[in-house]
């Protein structure tokens, strides 16, 4: 089934200058970029985006990190896009990620792990319109 998903190159990925590498890995694996933009999230925007984690102990540090520099936001489309993006990203902890995944190859820690991807259809349905309106999505 063709799906849409949201992915974010996080501030550490932007800082490390690996935006093109991340997007290239998605494209080489059959995913199409339907929308793309760079933003510097405010703390409030990051808190709204990660509201599902508000009660978790890492919420404050996560939202501080995500508002600490520019991010690259993208809508990706393709066959089983959500699963495919999750697979390409690898485990949240780069030390536990499979060889050849984005996080294993590029990330430095569980806190700064380069990339975000929607974890399911309901999440994607919330995350995509959080950052993109329909006129910004092409395809």
PDB file of C-alpha atoms in Angstrom, residues 17-91:
ATOM      1  CA  UNK A  17      25.807  18.407   7.047  1.00  0.00           C
ATOM      2  CA  UNK A  18      24.241  15.004   6.257  1.00  0.00           C
ATOM      3  CA  UNK A  19      20.873  16.254   4.933  1.00  0.00           C
ATOM      4  CA  UNK A  20      21.625  15.058   1.400  1.00  0.00           C
ATOM      5  CA  UNK A  21      22.862  11.681   2.641  1.00  0.00           C
ATOM      6  CA  UNK A  22      19.640  11.098   4.583  1.00  0.00           C
ATOM      7  CA  UNK A  23      17.375  12.155   1.696  1.00  0.00           C
ATOM      8  CA  UNK A  24      19.484  10.140  -0.763  1.00  0.00           C
ATOM      9  CA  UNK A  25      19.045   6.974   1.310  1.00  0.00           C
ATOM     10  CA  UNK A  26      15.278   7.449   1.245  1.00  0.00           C
ATOM     11  CA  UNK A  27      15.197   8.099  -2.504  1.00  0.00           C
ATOM     12  CA  UNK A  28      17.525   5.170  -3.329  1.00  0.00           C
ATOM     13  CA  UNK A  29      15.090   2.919  -1.506  1.00  0.00           C
ATOM     14  CA  UNK A  30      12.058   3.870  -3.556  1.00  0.00           C
ATOM     15  CA  UNK A  31      10.661   6.728  -1.491  1.00  0.00           C
ATOM     16  CA  UNK A  32       9.599   9.963  -3.147  1.00  0.00           C
ATOM     17  CA  UNK A  33       9.917  13.400  -1.535  1.00  0.00           C
ATOM     18  CA  UNK A  34       6.527  15.142  -1.797  1.00  0.00           C
ATOM     19  CA  UNK A  35       7.362  18.160   0.384  1.00  0.00           C
ATOM     20  CA  UNK A  36      10.539  19.575   1.889  1.00  0.00           C
ATOM     21  CA  UNK A  37      11.460  22.606   4.000  1.00  0.00           C
ATOM     22  CA  UNK A  38      13.923  23.813   6.598  1.00  0.00           C
ATOM     23  CA  UNK A  39      12.639  25.369   9.819  1.00  0.00           C
ATOM     24  CA  UNK A  40      13.980  26.376  13.194  1.00  0.00           C
ATOM     25  CA  UNK A  41      11.305  25.129  15.581  1.00  0.00           C
ATOM     26  CA  UNK A  42      10.351  27.189  18.586  1.00  0.00           C
ATOM     27  CA  UNK A  43      10.286  25.422  21.944  1.00  0.00           C
ATOM     28  CA  UNK A  44       6.479  25.646  21.852  1.00  0.00           C
ATOM     29  CA  UNK A  45       6.310  24.028  18.389  1.00  0.00           C
ATOM     30  CA  UNK A  46       8.596  21.207  19.525  1.00  0.00           C
ATOM     31  CA  UNK A  47       6.474  20.705  22.650  1.00  0.00           C
ATOM     32  CA  UNK A  48       3.306  20.532  20.563  1.00  0.00           C
ATOM     33  CA  UNK A  49       4.832  18.080  18.129  1.00  0.00           C
ATOM     34  CA  UNK A  50       6.088  15.780  20.898  1.00  0.00           C
ATOM     35  CA  UNK A  51       3.043  16.310  23.180  1.00  0.00           C
ATOM     36  CA  UNK A  52       2.460  12.537  23.290  1.00  0.00           C
ATOM     37  CA  UNK A  53       5.708  12.292  25.306  1.00  0.00           C
ATOM     38  CA  UNK A  54       4.882  15.153  27.716  1.00  0.00           C
ATOM     39  CA  UNK A  55       4.889  12.900  30.807  1.00  0.00           C
ATOM     40  CA  UNK A  56       8.102  11.093  29.854  1.00  0.00           C
ATOM     41  CA  UNK A  57      11.366  11.992  31.649  1.00  0.00           C
ATOM     42  CA  UNK A  58      13.111  12.899  28.373  1.00  0.00           C
ATOM     43  CA  UNK A  59      10.442  15.398  27.187  1.00  0.00           C
ATOM     44  CA  UNK A  60      12.264  18.566  28.308  1.00  0.00           C
ATOM     45  CA  UNK A  61      15.636  17.556  26.862  1.00  0.00           C
ATOM     46  CA  UNK A  62      14.013  16.319  23.616  1.00  0.00           C
ATOM     47  CA  UNK A  63      12.116  19.544  23.005  1.00  0.00           C
ATOM     48  CA  UNK A  64      15.153  21.626  23.950  1.00  0.00           C
ATOM     49  CA  UNK A  65      17.258  19.667  21.460  1.00  0.00           C
ATOM     50  CA  UNK A  66      14.648  19.860  18.677  1.00  0.00           C
ATOM     51  CA  UNK A  67      14.353  23.633  19.101  1.00  0.00           C
ATOM     52  CA  UNK A  68      18.120  24.084  19.362  1.00  0.00           C
ATOM     53  CA  UNK A  69      18.814  24.488  15.643  1.00  0.00           C
ATOM     54  CA  UNK A  70      17.248  24.162  12.212  1.00  0.00           C
ATOM     55  CA  UNK A  71      15.606  20.931  11.103  1.00  0.00           C
ATOM     56  CA  UNK A  72      14.667  19.637   7.659  1.00  0.00           C
ATOM     57  CA  UNK A  73      11.073  18.466   7.433  1.00  0.00           C
ATOM     58  CA  UNK A  74       9.859  16.211   4.638  1.00  0.00           C
ATOM     59  CA  UNK A  75       6.842  14.248   3.515  1.00  0.00           C
ATOM     60  CA  UNK A  76       7.806  10.960   1.906  1.00  0.00           C
ATOM     61  CA  UNK A  77       5.628   8.636  -0.134  1.00  0.00           C
ATOM     62  CA  UNK A  78       5.992   5.078  -1.315  1.00  0.00           C
ATOM     63  CA  UNK A  79       5.001   1.466  -0.903  1.00  0.00           C
ATOM     64  CA  UNK A  80       4.882   0.769   2.871  1.00  0.00           C
ATOM     65  CA  UNK A  81       6.619   4.132   3.410  1.00  0.00           C
ATOM     66  CA  UNK A  82       6.210   4.161   7.193  1.00  0.00           C
ATOM     67  CA  UNK A  83       7.808   0.739   7.676  1.00  0.00           C
ATOM     68  CA  UNK A  84      10.493   1.460   5.087  1.00  0.00           C
ATOM     69  CA  UNK A  85      11.529   4.762   6.705  1.00  0.00           C
ATOM     70  CA  UNK A  86      11.658   3.129  10.148  1.00  0.00           C
ATOM     71  CA  UNK A  87      13.823   0.341   8.733  1.00  0.00           C
ATOM     72  CA  UNK A  88      16.207   2.767   7.006  1.00  0.00           C
ATOM     73  CA  UNK A  89      16.525   4.887  10.164  1.00  0.00           C
ATOM     74  CA  UNK A  90      17.418   1.942  12.412  1.00  0.00           C
ATOM     75  CA  UNK A  91      16.910   1.596  16.158  1.00  0.00           C
TER      76      UNK A  91
END
